[in-house]
XYZ file of C-alpha atoms in Angstrom:
667
model
C -20.463 -28.517 -21.800
C -20.089 -28.076 -18.094
C -20.742 -24.362 -17.525
C -24.391 -23.754 -18.632
C -24.964 -20.249 -17.160
C -25.372 -17.289 -19.530
C -22.221 -15.508 -18.331
C -19.156 -17.697 -18.717
C -16.368 -18.374 -16.231
C -13.411 -20.502 -16.900
C -14.456 -23.948 -16.306
C -11.802 -26.881 -16.900
C -13.190 -29.583 -19.265
C -15.828 -27.249 -20.744
C -15.815 -27.101 -24.673
C -15.124 -23.517 -24.476
C -11.566 -24.206 -23.018
C -11.027 -26.377 -26.269
C -11.396 -23.089 -28.068
C -9.107 -21.401 -25.688
C -6.323 -24.145 -26.248
C -6.754 -23.875 -30.094
C -6.625 -20.065 -30.320
C -3.762 -20.074 -27.912
C -1.759 -22.319 -30.281
C -2.785 -20.141 -33.238
C -1.374 -17.107 -31.514
C 1.794 -18.872 -30.721
C 2.408 -20.114 -34.224
C 1.027 -16.949 -35.940
C 1.676 -14.011 -33.688
C 0.249 -11.605 -36.272
C -3.252 -12.751 -35.380
C -4.942 -10.268 -33.217
C -8.579 -10.880 -33.748
C -11.223 -13.602 -34.065
C -14.361 -13.384 -36.092
C -17.600 -15.131 -35.025
C -21.001 -15.751 -36.701
C -22.987 -14.729 -33.586
C -26.202 -12.943 -34.469
C -28.470 -12.958 -31.554
C -26.973 -15.610 -29.208
C -25.641 -14.004 -26.077
C -24.613 -17.389 -25.049
C -22.251 -17.920 -27.816
C -21.006 -14.288 -27.988
C -20.097 -14.136 -24.339
C -17.948 -17.300 -24.629
C -16.172 -16.149 -27.628
C -15.518 -12.749 -25.827
C -14.336 -14.532 -22.710
C -11.611 -16.509 -24.651
C -10.614 -13.458 -26.552
C -10.291 -11.389 -23.393
C -8.145 -13.996 -21.908
C -5.946 -14.166 -24.792
C -5.738 -10.461 -25.680
C -7.480 -10.918 -28.891
C -10.270 -8.669 -30.297
C -13.757 -10.482 -30.867
C -15.300 -9.389 -34.228
C -19.078 -10.131 -34.524
C -20.158 -8.240 -37.680
C -23.374 -10.189 -37.846
C -24.433 -9.318 -34.304
C -28.162 -8.034 -34.193
C -28.502 -8.000 -37.978
C -31.967 -8.741 -39.366
C -31.998 -12.420 -39.937
C -34.199 -12.306 -42.971
C -32.019 -9.881 -44.756
C -28.954 -11.690 -43.611
C -30.258 -14.996 -44.950
C -31.028 -13.483 -48.293
C -27.759 -11.812 -48.463
C -25.928 -15.115 -47.928
C -27.941 -16.698 -50.641
C -27.518 -13.787 -53.047
C -23.659 -13.889 -52.475
C -23.428 -17.325 -53.486
C -23.188 -19.341 -50.199
C -24.282 -22.792 -50.914
C -24.971 -24.562 -47.567
C -26.897 -27.549 -46.634
C -28.598 -28.376 -43.315
C -26.724 -31.091 -41.380
C -28.846 -30.921 -38.210
C -32.490 -29.979 -37.492
C -34.074 -29.508 -34.190
C -37.325 -27.376 -34.353
C -40.937 -27.649 -34.797
C -41.729 -28.075 -38.516
C -38.407 -29.431 -39.587
C -38.191 -33.150 -40.161
C -34.856 -35.057 -40.320
C -36.016 -37.263 -43.327
C -37.392 -34.338 -45.257
C -35.211 -31.290 -44.514
C -31.674 -32.668 -43.851
C -29.214 -32.177 -46.767
C -31.405 -29.327 -48.322
C -29.730 -25.949 -49.443
C -30.669 -22.950 -47.451
C -31.763 -21.334 -50.780
C -34.268 -24.099 -51.169
C -35.519 -23.790 -47.584
C -35.664 -20.035 -47.476
C -39.461 -19.680 -48.228
C -40.257 -22.580 -45.833
C -38.154 -21.169 -43.014
C -40.016 -17.825 -43.136
C -43.258 -19.656 -43.074
C -42.153 -21.483 -39.853
C -41.068 -18.095 -38.529
C -44.718 -16.707 -38.906
C -46.178 -19.869 -37.508
C -43.860 -20.645 -34.575
C -41.459 -17.833 -34.413
C -38.248 -19.644 -35.217
C -34.945 -18.017 -36.194
C -34.607 -18.075 -39.882
C -30.898 -18.263 -39.676
C -31.014 -21.052 -37.103
C -29.685 -18.719 -34.333
C -31.823 -20.586 -31.644
C -30.362 -24.117 -32.641
C -33.235 -24.714 -34.933
C -30.642 -26.107 -37.622
C -27.016 -26.284 -38.257
C -25.374 -26.124 -41.722
C -22.232 -27.198 -43.719
C -20.946 -24.852 -46.323
C -20.164 -26.741 -49.684
C -19.275 -23.683 -51.675
C -18.958 -19.822 -51.290
C -16.921 -16.948 -52.801
C -14.085 -17.909 -50.555
C -13.628 -21.241 -52.093
C -11.680 -20.040 -55.082
C -10.284 -23.410 -56.402
C -12.950 -26.086 -55.679
C -16.295 -26.833 -54.145
C -17.232 -29.807 -51.888
C -19.527 -32.392 -53.323
C -21.260 -34.742 -51.016
C -21.558 -38.161 -52.593
C -23.200 -40.160 -49.810
C -24.583 -39.601 -46.302
C -26.936 -41.131 -43.812
C -29.530 -39.555 -41.683
C -29.176 -40.371 -37.901
C -32.257 -39.741 -35.650
C -31.274 -38.510 -32.288
C -34.714 -37.784 -31.001
C -38.041 -39.096 -32.360
C -39.985 -36.381 -30.674
C -43.399 -35.970 -32.216
C -43.239 -32.187 -32.060
C -39.712 -31.297 -32.752
C -37.555 -34.350 -33.823
C -33.746 -33.999 -33.800
C -31.655 -35.498 -36.630
C -28.173 -35.120 -37.932
C -26.706 -35.726 -41.469
C -23.635 -37.907 -41.289
C -21.424 -37.521 -44.371
C -20.057 -41.044 -45.640
C -18.286 -39.884 -48.801
C -17.319 -36.695 -50.625
C -14.994 -35.186 -53.098
C -13.668 -31.868 -54.358
C -14.850 -30.496 -57.681
C -12.435 -28.025 -59.048
C -13.917 -24.819 -60.515
C -13.424 -23.757 -64.048
C -10.570 -21.423 -64.553
C -9.146 -22.254 -61.051
C -5.392 -22.395 -60.757
C -5.378 -26.002 -60.027
C -6.746 -26.795 -63.494
C -3.738 -24.917 -65.166
C -1.445 -27.641 -64.824
C 0.940 -25.239 -63.115
C 3.364 -27.408 -60.903
C 3.896 -24.128 -58.880
C 0.426 -23.947 -58.049
C 0.124 -27.552 -57.040
C 3.294 -27.287 -54.806
C 1.558 -24.299 -53.211
C -1.446 -26.348 -52.405
C 0.471 -29.026 -50.902
C 2.261 -26.592 -48.728
C -1.043 -25.149 -47.496
C -2.191 -28.663 -46.784
C 0.893 -28.983 -44.507
C -0.379 -26.134 -42.355
C -3.130 -28.443 -40.828
C -2.085 -29.330 -37.258
C -3.551 -31.341 -34.522
C -3.633 -29.233 -31.394
C -3.311 -30.702 -27.980
C -3.021 -29.038 -24.693
C -4.470 -28.485 -21.288
C -6.630 -25.759 -20.077
C -5.022 -23.459 -17.460
C -6.484 -24.304 -14.021
C -7.052 -20.591 -13.144
C -6.803 -17.142 -14.456
C -5.822 -15.470 -11.348
C -2.313 -14.803 -12.603
C -3.786 -12.699 -15.569
C -4.691 -9.782 -13.231
C -2.720 -8.355 -10.502
C -4.410 -8.512 -7.201
C -5.816 -5.203 -6.094
C -4.134 -5.507 -2.809
C -0.707 -5.414 -4.358
C -1.516 -2.373 -6.245
C -3.131 -0.208 -3.552
C -1.650 -1.225 -0.123
C 1.407 0.848 -0.756
C -0.726 3.933 -1.502
C -0.917 6.073 1.727
C -4.269 7.828 1.938
C -3.653 11.280 2.886
C -5.179 14.720 2.364
C -8.537 13.076 1.105
C -12.018 13.797 1.589
C -14.872 11.440 1.016
C -18.393 12.522 0.479
C -21.235 9.990 0.605
C -24.938 10.544 -0.298
C -27.582 9.425 2.088
C -28.050 5.578 2.030
C -31.474 4.261 1.064
C -32.848 1.182 2.681
C -34.467 -0.609 -0.362
C -33.079 0.864 -3.542
C -29.797 2.636 -4.416
C -27.358 5.299 -3.389
C -24.448 7.121 -4.568
C -20.844 7.734 -3.229
C -18.449 10.233 -4.648
C -14.876 10.745 -3.549
C -12.386 13.554 -4.568
C -9.027 14.601 -3.339
C -8.458 18.072 -1.938
C -5.443 20.007 -3.212
C -3.083 16.931 -3.852
C -1.293 18.448 -6.793
C 1.664 19.568 -4.525
C 2.116 16.100 -3.073
C 0.703 13.762 -5.652
C 2.801 11.725 -8.146
C -0.080 12.282 -10.714
C -3.303 10.755 -11.948
C -2.019 7.226 -11.146
C -1.763 7.880 -7.376
C -4.798 10.006 -7.111
C -7.060 7.468 -8.886
C -5.673 4.618 -6.792
C -6.464 6.586 -3.706
C -10.049 7.500 -4.777
C -10.844 3.853 -5.896
C -9.528 2.427 -2.662
C -11.452 4.793 -0.491
C -14.665 3.932 -2.414
C -13.954 0.236 -2.242
C -13.344 0.473 1.640
C -16.515 2.549 1.911
C -18.507 -0.315 -0.034
C -17.060 -2.990 2.089
C -17.913 -1.009 5.359
C -21.608 -1.035 4.249
C -21.503 -4.646 3.365
C -21.164 -4.180 -0.417
C -18.691 -4.637 -3.154
C -18.131 -3.618 -6.783
C -20.661 -6.104 -7.930
C -23.311 -3.797 -6.385
C -22.331 -0.875 -8.385
C -24.607 0.104 -11.161
C -22.784 3.030 -12.746
C -19.437 4.872 -12.466
C -18.766 8.533 -13.407
C -15.088 8.868 -13.739
C -13.815 12.450 -13.913
C -10.196 13.156 -14.697
C -8.099 16.353 -15.031
C -6.263 15.402 -18.340
C -7.958 13.135 -21.065
C -4.402 12.499 -22.381
C -3.937 10.360 -19.408
C -7.008 8.384 -20.105
C -4.825 5.217 -20.849
C -3.240 5.569 -17.461
C -6.704 5.964 -15.735
C -8.090 2.975 -17.703
C -5.115 0.781 -16.688
C -5.544 1.669 -12.937
C -9.443 1.206 -13.189
C -9.365 -2.218 -14.466
C -7.166 -3.390 -11.557
C -10.284 -2.552 -9.297
C -13.241 -3.310 -11.234
C -13.067 -6.742 -12.938
C -15.300 -9.492 -14.129
C -14.395 -11.662 -11.385
C -15.674 -9.131 -8.873
C -18.869 -8.416 -10.844
C -20.448 -11.729 -11.450
C -23.747 -10.060 -12.474
C -21.960 -7.804 -14.885
C -19.513 -4.846 -14.694
C -21.098 -1.356 -14.220
C -21.727 1.099 -17.019
C -19.374 4.151 -17.058
C -18.845 7.603 -18.587
C -15.377 9.269 -18.665
C -15.118 13.113 -18.799
C -12.251 15.647 -18.448
C -13.231 18.279 -15.939
C -11.284 21.191 -14.507
C -10.482 19.691 -11.264
C -7.210 21.477 -10.526
C -8.907 24.841 -11.059
C -11.207 24.278 -8.024
C -8.495 22.824 -5.758
C -9.026 19.068 -6.407
C -6.709 16.283 -7.167
C -6.505 14.802 -10.678
C -9.249 11.980 -10.129
C -12.798 12.250 -8.875
C -15.229 9.257 -8.981
C -18.954 8.816 -8.453
C -20.560 5.563 -8.133
C -24.172 4.525 -8.067
C -24.754 1.470 -5.744
C -27.615 -0.855 -5.483
C -28.628 -2.611 -2.335
C -28.973 -5.872 -4.212
C -27.665 -7.679 -7.261
C -30.734 -7.721 -9.272
C -29.409 -5.623 -12.040
C -29.274 -6.724 -15.626
C -26.219 -5.745 -17.579
C -25.629 -5.477 -21.400
C -21.939 -5.861 -22.132
C -20.789 -6.526 -25.741
C -17.175 -6.668 -26.168
C -17.240 -7.761 -29.888
C -16.858 -5.183 -32.655
C -19.845 -5.283 -34.660
C -22.200 -3.056 -36.936
C -24.606 -3.018 -33.981
C -23.230 -0.259 -31.586
C -19.809 0.632 -30.286
C -18.077 -2.343 -28.419
C -17.045 -2.006 -24.717
C -13.880 -4.063 -24.643
C -12.970 -3.008 -21.173
C -14.645 -3.872 -17.807
C -17.622 -1.439 -18.365
C -20.973 -2.202 -19.982
C -23.164 -0.540 -22.515
C -26.122 -0.207 -20.171
C -27.241 -1.400 -16.729
C -31.013 -1.974 -15.901
C -32.078 -1.923 -12.246
C -35.505 -1.373 -10.768
C -36.970 -0.309 -14.176
C -34.285 2.404 -14.673
C -31.862 1.952 -17.446
C -28.477 3.781 -17.161
C -26.602 3.988 -20.305
C -22.830 4.438 -20.647
C -21.771 7.599 -22.292
C -22.216 7.224 -26.105
C -19.725 8.855 -28.442
C -20.308 9.345 -32.126
C -18.414 6.193 -33.147
C -18.987 4.252 -36.179
C -19.479 0.727 -34.790
C -17.576 -1.373 -37.246
C -14.690 0.767 -37.359
C -14.780 2.240 -33.888
C -13.797 5.676 -35.228
C -15.345 9.020 -34.752
C -17.700 10.180 -37.548
C -16.352 13.058 -39.649
C -18.525 16.034 -40.141
C -18.572 18.032 -36.880
C -20.595 17.965 -33.634
C -24.049 17.419 -35.017
C -22.878 14.417 -37.160
C -21.251 12.949 -33.946
C -24.451 13.558 -31.957
C -26.524 11.754 -34.465
C -24.289 8.797 -34.431
C -24.330 8.750 -30.797
C -28.100 8.807 -30.677
C -28.292 5.910 -33.207
C -25.782 3.956 -30.853
C -28.036 4.714 -27.913
C -31.060 3.604 -29.777
C -29.400 0.376 -30.684
C -28.706 -0.409 -27.049
C -32.243 0.749 -26.035
C -33.654 -1.753 -28.381
C -32.012 -4.657 -26.382
C -34.226 -3.777 -23.515
C -37.380 -3.463 -25.671
C -37.603 0.481 -25.465
C -36.556 3.432 -27.428
C -34.711 6.729 -26.526
C -37.507 8.609 -28.237
C -40.325 7.135 -26.032
C -38.741 5.870 -22.764
C -36.179 8.561 -22.018
C -36.477 10.358 -18.577
C -33.650 12.692 -19.414
C -30.526 13.161 -21.479
C -27.159 14.498 -20.143
C -25.327 15.985 -23.185
C -21.522 16.597 -22.754
C -20.143 19.102 -25.004
C -16.433 19.527 -25.628
C -14.977 22.932 -25.178
C -13.550 22.398 -28.683
C -17.186 22.913 -29.949
C -17.609 26.641 -30.965
C -20.315 28.613 -29.312
C -22.175 28.895 -32.580
C -22.262 25.172 -32.913
C -23.665 24.429 -29.407
C -27.119 25.585 -30.104
C -27.107 23.405 -33.354
C -26.508 20.436 -31.169
C -29.619 21.147 -29.223
C -31.740 21.571 -32.439
C -30.372 18.429 -33.789
C -31.282 16.462 -30.698
C -34.872 17.871 -30.610
C -35.240 17.078 -34.438
C -33.809 13.500 -34.066
C -36.175 12.624 -31.114
C -39.164 14.055 -32.864
C -38.511 12.030 -36.042
C -38.036 8.934 -34.264
C -41.075 9.513 -32.034
C -43.216 9.930 -35.292
C -41.937 6.657 -36.561
C -42.866 4.858 -33.324
C -46.364 6.219 -33.381
C -46.770 5.077 -37.067
C -45.222 1.666 -36.316
C -46.527 0.788 -32.839
C -49.700 3.076 -32.557
C -48.369 4.497 -29.199
C -50.671 7.015 -27.604
C -48.337 8.489 -25.034
C -44.596 8.731 -24.325
C -42.407 10.289 -21.824
C -41.546 13.947 -22.291
C -37.754 13.936 -21.444
C -35.788 16.827 -19.912
C -32.132 17.869 -20.828
C -29.002 18.725 -19.097
C -26.056 20.176 -21.220
C -22.543 20.084 -19.622
C -19.553 21.876 -21.056
C -16.456 19.570 -20.456
C -12.729 20.201 -20.956
C -12.234 17.270 -23.180
C -13.998 13.768 -24.068
C -12.557 10.434 -24.785
C -10.921 10.137 -28.305
C -11.171 13.863 -28.329
C -14.976 13.601 -29.338
C -16.906 16.709 -29.588
C -20.193 15.248 -28.053
C -21.060 12.490 -25.597
C -24.575 11.701 -24.812
C -25.900 9.775 -21.608
C -29.572 8.851 -21.631
C -31.533 7.596 -18.546
C -34.508 5.452 -19.552
C -37.617 4.236 -17.862
C -38.038 0.548 -18.782
C -41.726 -0.778 -18.258
C -43.194 -4.110 -18.045
C -44.849 -5.227 -21.156
C -48.214 -4.743 -19.583
C -47.531 -1.240 -18.639
C -48.112 1.910 -20.600
C -45.389 4.635 -20.626
C -46.880 7.936 -19.808
C -46.143 11.183 -17.924
C -48.132 11.502 -14.777
C -49.726 14.987 -14.240
C -50.604 15.288 -10.533
C -53.138 17.377 -8.754
C -50.968 19.432 -6.413
C -53.775 20.994 -4.608
C -53.598 18.912 -1.677
C -49.688 18.741 -1.366
C -48.196 22.024 -0.323
C -44.643 22.379 0.616
C -43.635 24.418 3.656
C -41.972 27.736 3.251
C -38.465 28.044 4.194
C -36.014 30.921 4.468
C -38.796 33.529 3.807
C -39.179 32.384 0.148
C -42.718 32.849 -1.247
C -44.196 31.045 -4.112
C -43.945 33.168 -7.444
C -45.034 32.263 -10.899
C -41.549 32.805 -12.315
C -40.093 29.842 -10.226
C -41.627 27.535 -12.739
C -39.338 28.819 -15.329
C -36.235 27.764 -13.274
C -36.745 24.037 -13.643
C -37.707 21.105 -15.818
C -39.118 17.913 -14.366
C -40.266 14.498 -15.450
C -42.470 12.464 -12.998
C -43.252 8.896 -14.002
C -46.058 6.817 -12.395
C -45.421 8.310 -8.945
C -42.309 6.139 -8.963
C -39.600 8.415 -10.368
C -38.943 12.173 -10.182
C -36.184 13.745 -12.154
C -35.546 17.579 -11.997
C -33.084 19.906 -13.794
C -32.944 23.216 -11.978
C -31.181 26.119 -13.448
C -29.739 29.365 -11.888
C -28.695 31.873 -14.533
C -27.409 35.271 -13.941
C -30.833 36.817 -14.276
C -32.452 34.470 -12.022
C -29.816 35.100 -9.470
C -30.361 38.710 -9.577
C -33.937 38.237 -9.228
C -33.573 35.999 -6.202
C -31.451 38.603 -4.529
C -33.651 41.538 -5.342
C -36.472 39.664 -3.712
C -34.511 38.930 -0.559
C -36.310 39.958 2.737
C -33.036 41.168 4.192
C -31.637 44.348 2.722
C -28.085 43.633 3.684
C -28.302 40.181 2.141
C -29.768 41.500 -1.027
C -26.654 43.918 -1.296
C -24.419 40.842 -0.835
C -26.195 39.180 -3.721
C -25.157 41.730 -6.339
C -22.358 39.461 -7.138
C -23.154 35.781 -7.308
C -19.407 35.072 -6.538
C -19.608 36.529 -3.122
C -20.167 33.989 -0.355
C -23.270 35.707 1.075
C -24.874 35.770 -2.420
C -24.076 32.130 -2.863
C -25.520 31.367 0.365
C -28.788 32.911 -0.629
C -28.733 31.162 -3.880
C -28.076 27.672 -2.296
C -31.006 28.222 0.092
C -33.182 29.075 -3.007
C -32.019 25.962 -4.881
C -32.803 23.659 -1.948
C -36.095 25.536 -1.145
C -37.294 24.889 -4.734
C -36.227 21.408 -4.911
C -37.836 20.579 -1.620
C -40.931 22.128 -2.960
C -40.985 19.995 -6.106
C -40.249 16.823 -4.226
C -42.963 17.395 -1.583
C -45.518 18.486 -4.012
C -44.971 15.384 -6.206
C -45.402 13.102 -3.195
C -41.643 12.215 -2.841
C -39.230 12.643 0.074
C -35.568 13.455 0.526
C -35.293 9.760 1.388
C -36.228 8.851 -2.162
C -33.382 10.887 -3.654
C -30.863 8.539 -5.342
C -28.564 11.321 -6.218
C -28.234 15.049 -6.477
C -25.551 16.607 -8.449
C -24.663 20.368 -8.340
C -22.775 21.746 -11.143
C -20.879 24.840 -10.944
C -18.520 26.691 -13.438
C -15.011 27.502 -12.679
C -15.803 31.169 -13.563
C -17.233 31.415 -10.040
C -13.659 31.500 -8.935
C -14.805 29.578 -5.732
C -12.937 26.777 -4.215
C -14.945 23.467 -4.233
C -14.480 23.282 -0.274
C -16.046 26.545 0.077
C -19.083 25.766 -2.043
C -19.450 22.479 -0.452
C -19.603 24.220 2.961
C -22.225 26.774 1.862
C -24.664 24.072 0.506
C -24.105 21.647 3.541
C -24.997 24.460 5.836
C -28.218 25.131 3.796
C -29.103 21.368 4.043
C -28.409 21.507 7.656
C -30.734 24.381 8.141
C -33.436 22.648 6.098
C -33.028 19.601 8.335
C -33.652 21.797 11.328
C -36.763 23.355 9.949
C -37.964 19.889 8.742
C -37.643 17.303 11.441
C -38.719 14.433 9.130
C -35.526 15.056 7.166
C -32.586 13.116 8.442
C -28.954 14.071 7.216
C -27.223 11.416 9.248
C -24.024 13.169 9.136
C -23.480 12.419 5.243
C -23.778 15.005 2.429
C -26.602 14.190 0.131
C -25.230 15.936 -2.809
C -22.218 15.761 -5.181
C -20.424 18.896 -6.456
C -19.150 18.663 -10.021
C -16.969 21.409 -11.318
C -17.407 22.131 -15.008
C -16.866 24.854 -17.654
C -20.538 25.382 -18.011
C -23.885 23.786 -17.577
C -27.511 24.450 -18.010
C -30.910 23.228 -19.399
C -29.970 24.648 -22.871
C -26.875 24.473 -24.787
C -25.801 27.945 -23.902
C -24.614 26.385 -20.595
C -24.338 29.707 -18.839
C -25.918 28.779 -15.469
C -24.303 29.912 -12.044
C -25.579 26.695 -10.472
C -27.277 23.635 -12.139
C -28.958 20.997 -10.006
C -29.639 17.364 -11.285
C -31.837 15.429 -9.027
C -33.115 11.999 -9.329
C -35.499 10.343 -7.002
C -37.037 6.862 -7.013
C -39.451 5.273 -4.539
C -38.664 1.640 -3.568
């Protein structure tokens, strides 16, 4: 074993390469083989190596034991007639002379006693013991009988001695009623033929895997970047920032999604390099495309840029949504990336199909943790072992998606019911209006039920009170009806999760544009502030609120313009109100605009306003704020990302004129 780090990279001479050689030969001789099943239960070390080999050979990794309860799993194996004996012991409480050669059924109670005393894995997942299966339901003709063996002591350590069982003699004992006892010559010939299928495989490991993926330069250099417009959020010195890139009105000249996505990815890559970063610094990617029917094309292009080789600390998490890009004058691809100023992220990327949670076979991970914030990939209502959408409609899909999210959260010792800062719920336009409110009701009921369970099991006194954003999308991957994206706060073990309610009496935001504080402003937003470290805000401007904003305008002519929110003058007033209120929330909770990691502004296509026009309106408002607030520095870059949608809002009605999603985090 030459490569001992957790994440595996091809290393000539490593034992993993022996597995590659073997499976490569299996594929050559039996082309119908498409998957490999392994017994990984909790070992990322083992799972990642199997997944690495499968990925290189184009095989699917199956790990149906992954994250299963080991006590239940051990009992299930015993109940189903698996007769296995220990052939190696290497743990406190296991003695070579006493416990080698014993059946797991015999050792079961003792292994659970050791679990209580020393915390061992009862299935031996931590290397506590290894086994040899002598009989199981798959052995239909005969069982193995061990006639003679010797115990070889590898280490006489007084605490955890290591010993192995070395078989010296064994024979097959045919089972009653087996075909081999019938005297059938045909059966005997069949057994001989199967014996002839045993091969000795020899070969050499490939020296590199560069040929397996086309260099990005060859893919993108031929793409001429024209007609593009790049928006970048404000850079933060010590934490994270976001970059978004979209193409303006390229449908007349673009050859399609393939070219548009190449241009956008290349532009973001160039921007990262200019700042001294690369794809390895990216935490999360929002991939917006104009047509979900072209998802395969988008994915094939995506994987040419974001690879495991470029992201040694783990590939970023991702959500993919179809949005009405063409309707607002954009090209067919729009990407937003969240970038960290360091590579301290922790990534969970399980490519194996299992009963745990949906696999991520491509170069995107289930979740990424950075600076106590857990960003989860968009979760669909997929049944993990079959990777198919659950039947039963949007609420059934939602419940499965929440269960999948909870499975991911548990890997980071947290729960979506107690640690969530906020949820983004994408609803497909194929969900009927009458069903959308049921989605919100199901979400509330599910989280409340889980919270009660956590209170009873863990005696938790306080939890976060999450906020919600609902987005109406044109389509979702696999034609799903619902996709959910939780953002969680992951604390240290010594820290208690709770929402901080601050005394705002000493922190007053300055008044801008003549807006005066009013009690009804509180009804426009939800916020979640955590330990004075994180501030998340969802701000909604509905038609009713827009009318009220305009009716209270100090300028009568401006009020007249506001009678329709679609007029530029009216939108200018609404944009200033949004920024005024966001600024007020930020200041009064002791944050600054320099702490803002991302700010998304969702607007419906029903506004009938080009994205370029809306972008200019909000940019102008931010410029005015910067003039009124000298401490705020724009530095020439937009600090917001505009996202065109069919609808959005804090409730499942999704009927806002403008919805703001702000996330701020102190360094």
